PDB file of C-alpha atoms in Angstrom:
ATOM      1  CA  MET A   1     -14.872  -2.519  15.141  1.00  0.00           C
ATOM      2  CA  ASP A   2     -16.251   0.656  13.707  1.00  0.00           C
ATOM      3  CA  SER A   3     -14.483   2.107  10.824  1.00  0.00           C
ATOM      4  CA  THR A   4     -14.164   5.522  12.427  1.00  0.00           C
ATOM      5  CA  ILE A   5     -12.482   4.041  15.278  1.00  0.00           C
ATOM      6  CA  LEU A   6     -10.249   1.830  13.151  1.00  0.00           C
ATOM      7  CA  THR A   7      -9.191   4.921  11.212  1.00  0.00           C
ATOM      8  CA  GLU A   8      -8.467   7.082  14.381  1.00  0.00           C
ATOM      9  CA  ILE A   9      -6.398   3.858  15.873  1.00  0.00           C
ATOM     10  CA  TRP A  10      -4.171   3.703  12.747  1.00  0.00           C
ATOM     11  CA  ARG A  11      -3.473   7.484  12.442  1.00  0.00           C
ATOM     12  CA  ARG A  12      -2.895   7.861  16.029  1.00  0.00           C
ATOM     13  CA  ALA A  13      -0.507   4.773  16.139  1.00  0.00           C
ATOM     14  CA  SER A  14       1.450   6.038  13.236  1.00  0.00           C
ATOM     15  CA  ALA A  15       1.552   9.475  14.582  1.00  0.00           C
ATOM     16  CA  CYS A  16       2.539   8.445  18.283  1.00  0.00           C
ATOM     17  CA  CYS A  17       5.268   5.711  16.970  1.00  0.00           C
ATOM     18  CA  GLY A  18       6.592   7.460  14.282  1.00  0.00           C
ATOM     19  CA  ASP A  19       9.468   5.443  12.588  1.00  0.00           C
ATOM     20  CA  GLU A  20       8.824   2.751  15.431  1.00  0.00           C
ATOM     21  CA  PHE A  21       5.437   1.910  13.873  1.00  0.00           C
ATOM     22  CA  VAL A  22       7.072  -0.655  11.493  1.00  0.00           C
ATOM     23  CA  HIS A  23       8.665  -2.317  14.402  1.00  0.00           C
ATOM     24  CA  VAL A  24       5.272  -2.643  16.219  1.00  0.00           C
ATOM     25  CA  LEU A  25       3.511  -3.820  13.070  1.00  0.00           C
ATOM     26  CA  ASN A  26       6.488  -6.610  12.573  1.00  0.00           C
ATOM     27  CA  GLY A  27       5.995  -7.759  16.065  1.00  0.00           C
ATOM     28  CA  LEU A  28       2.196  -8.114  15.447  1.00  0.00           C
ATOM     29  CA  LEU A  29       2.907 -10.066  12.228  1.00  0.00           C
ATOM     30  CA  ASP A  30       5.465 -12.306  13.913  1.00  0.00           C
ATOM     31  CA  GLU A  31       3.086 -13.326  16.515  1.00  0.00           C
ATOM     32  CA  TYR A  32       0.242 -14.036  14.552  1.00  0.00           C
ATOM     33  CA  GLU A  33      -1.181 -17.459  14.277  1.00  0.00           C
ATOM     34  CA  ARG A  34      -3.603 -18.435  11.776  1.00  0.00           C
ATOM     35  CA  LYS A  35      -6.315 -20.672  12.837  1.00  0.00           C
ATOM     36  CA  PRO A  36      -8.054 -23.140  10.516  1.00  0.00           C
ATOM     37  CA  GLY A  37     -10.751 -22.182   8.445  1.00  0.00           C
ATOM     38  CA  LYS A  38     -11.481 -19.756   5.782  1.00  0.00           C
ATOM     39  CA  ASP A  39     -12.180 -15.987   6.420  1.00  0.00           C
ATOM     40  CA  GLU A  40     -13.147 -13.087   4.272  1.00  0.00           C
ATOM     41  CA  PRO A  41     -10.521 -10.889   2.504  1.00  0.00           C
ATOM     42  CA  VAL A  42     -10.071  -7.193   3.690  1.00  0.00           C
ATOM     43  CA  ARG A  43      -8.867  -4.494   1.347  1.00  0.00           C
ATOM     44  CA  VAL A  44      -6.705  -2.069   3.246  1.00  0.00           C
ATOM     45  CA  THR A  45      -6.224   1.427   1.642  1.00  0.00           C
ATOM     46  CA  ALA A  46      -4.035   4.378   2.431  1.00  0.00           C
ATOM     47  CA  GLU A  47      -7.357   6.544   2.769  1.00  0.00           C
ATOM     48  CA  TRP A  48      -8.580   4.228   5.162  1.00  0.00           C
ATOM     49  CA  VAL A  49      -5.483   3.931   7.822  1.00  0.00           C
ATOM     50  CA  GLY A  50      -3.628   6.915   6.521  1.00  0.00           C
ATOM     51  CA  GLN A  51      -0.597   7.392   4.298  1.00  0.00           C
ATOM     52  CA  ASP A  52       1.918   6.734   7.056  1.00  0.00           C
ATOM     53  CA  GLY A  53       0.104   3.861   8.317  1.00  0.00           C
ATOM     54  CA  TYR A  54      -0.231   2.210   5.077  1.00  0.00           C
ATOM     55  CA  SER A  55       3.377   2.763   4.288  1.00  0.00           C
ATOM     56  CA  SER A  56       4.343   1.263   7.424  1.00  0.00           C
ATOM     57  CA  LEU A  57       2.145  -1.754   6.794  1.00  0.00           C
ATOM     58  CA  VAL A  58       3.743  -2.312   3.080  1.00  0.00           C
ATOM     59  CA  ILE A  59       7.295  -2.055   4.726  1.00  0.00           C
ATOM     60  CA  ALA A  60       6.422  -4.360   7.432  1.00  0.00           C
ATOM     61  CA  LEU A  61       4.704  -6.948   5.175  1.00  0.00           C
ATOM     62  CA  ASN A  62       7.574  -6.895   2.740  1.00  0.00           C
ATOM     63  CA  GLU A  63      10.288  -7.011   5.256  1.00  0.00           C
ATOM     64  CA  LYS A  64      10.178 -10.838   5.639  1.00  0.00           C
ATOM     65  CA  SER A  65       8.030 -13.951   4.721  1.00  0.00           C
ATOM     66  CA  ARG A  66       6.090 -15.302   7.642  1.00  0.00           C
ATOM     67  CA  ARG A  67       4.277 -18.911   7.299  1.00  0.00           C
ATOM     68  CA  ASN A  68       1.026 -17.703   8.654  1.00  0.00           C
ATOM     69  CA  VAL A  69       0.705 -13.974   6.992  1.00  0.00           C
ATOM     70  CA  ARG A  70      -0.598 -14.062   3.481  1.00  0.00           C
ATOM     71  CA  TYR A  71      -1.215 -10.878   1.512  1.00  0.00           C
ATOM     72  CA  PHE A  72      -1.525  -9.536  -1.777  1.00  0.00           C
ATOM     73  CA  ASP A  73      -0.475  -6.052  -2.826  1.00  0.00           C
ATOM     74  CA  HIS A  74      -2.471  -4.677  -5.710  1.00  0.00           C
ATOM     75  CA  GLY A  75      -0.818  -1.467  -5.982  1.00  0.00           C
ATOM     76  CA  TRP A  76      -3.371   1.023  -4.545  1.00  0.00           C
ATOM     77  CA  HIS A  77      -4.572  -1.330  -1.674  1.00  0.00           C
ATOM     78  CA  ILE A  78      -3.295  -4.330   0.290  1.00  0.00           C
ATOM     79  CA  GLU A  79      -5.585  -7.540   0.570  1.00  0.00           C
ATOM     80  CA  LEU A  80      -5.409  -9.270   4.032  1.00  0.00           C
ATOM     81  CA  ARG A  81      -7.581 -11.876   5.528  1.00  0.00           C
ATOM     82  CA  SER A  82      -9.960 -10.558   8.359  1.00  0.00           C
ATOM     83  CA  ARG A  83      -8.447 -12.621  11.247  1.00  0.00           C
ATOM     84  CA  LEU A  84      -4.969 -11.129  10.364  1.00  0.00           C
ATOM     85  CA  TRP A  85      -6.381  -7.532  10.025  1.00  0.00           C
ATOM     86  CA  ALA A  86      -8.355  -7.836  13.259  1.00  0.00           C
ATOM     87  CA  HIS A  87      -5.192  -9.096  15.025  1.00  0.00           C
ATOM     88  CA  ILE A  88      -3.074  -6.161  13.824  1.00  0.00           C
ATOM     89  CA  CYS A  89      -5.875  -3.833  14.507  1.00  0.00           C
ATOM     90  CA  ARG A  90      -6.497  -4.856  18.057  1.00  0.00           C
ATOM     91  CA  GLY A  91      -2.907  -5.103  18.769  1.00  0.00           C
ATOM     92  CA  ILE A  92      -2.330  -1.568  17.880  1.00  0.00           C
ATOM     93  CA  GLN A  93      -5.381  -0.546  19.810  1.00  0.00           C
ATOM     94  CA  HIS A  94      -4.047  -2.366  22.825  1.00  0.00           C
ATOM     95  CA  ARG A  95      -0.637  -0.785  22.716  1.00  0.00           C
ATOM     96  CA  LEU A  96      -2.349   2.890  22.224  1.00  0.00           C
ATOM     97  CA  VAL A  97      -4.574   2.079  25.411  1.00  0.00           C
ATOM     98  CA  LEU A  98      -1.671   0.857  27.777  1.00  0.00           C
ATOM     99  CA  SER A  99       0.566   3.704  26.687  1.00  0.00           C
ATOM    100  CA  GLY A 100      -2.042   6.199  27.610  1.00  0.00           C
ATOM    101  CA  PHE A 101      -2.393   7.360  23.926  1.00  0.00           C
ATOM    102  CA  ALA A 102      -6.002   6.352  23.452  1.00  0.00           C
ATOM    103  CA  PRO A 103      -8.734   8.737  23.661  1.00  0.00           C
ATOM    104  CA  GLU A 104     -11.800   7.541  25.650  1.00  0.00           C
ATOM    105  CA  ALA A 105     -13.696   6.049  22.496  1.00  0.00           C
ATOM    106  CA  ILE A 106     -10.888   3.953  21.548  1.00  0.00           C
ATOM    107  CA  THR A 107     -10.422   2.719  25.144  1.00  0.00           C
ATOM    108  CA  GLU A 108     -13.960   1.925  25.478  1.00  0.00           C
ATOM    109  CA  ASP A 109     -14.219   0.101  22.423  1.00  0.00           C
ATOM    110  CA  LEU A 110     -11.229  -2.107  23.345  1.00  0.00           C
ATOM    111  CA  LEU A 111     -13.123  -3.127  26.693  1.00  0.00           C
ATOM    112  CA  ALA A 112     -16.334  -3.775  25.020  1.00  0.00           C
ATOM    113  CA  PHE A 113     -14.359  -5.997  22.878  1.00  0.00           C
ATOM    114  CA  GLU A 114     -12.484  -7.722  25.736  1.00  0.00           C
ATOM    115  CA  ILE A 115     -15.808  -8.471  27.588  1.00  0.00           C
ATOM    116  CA  GLY A 116     -17.665  -9.692  24.653  1.00  0.00           C
ATOM    117  CA  VAL A 117     -20.269  -6.818  24.135  1.00  0.00           C
TER     118      VAL A 117
END
């Protein structure tokens, strides 16, 4: 996923969902199932996903312990595994598209991902 699209997804979702964004993230974290194997770490910063999105992510991660969700809070960034990060981002993107709040670029990116382009 292009970093420009990813940033736009997070900024739109946090703006559209407002206080409910934490609940959306909680749902995505609850449904995540880790597959065997090692994947690369991803550093998530407020500059990348927006301050509101970052704050919502921190709140959702700290709200409760989840068996398949591991993260490290380094103060200025959160470190997650790439498959968990992809699950969260694609889930947010899917919800934006279904709700009609996604611009064409975000919708096309999701379609390309789903058909394997």
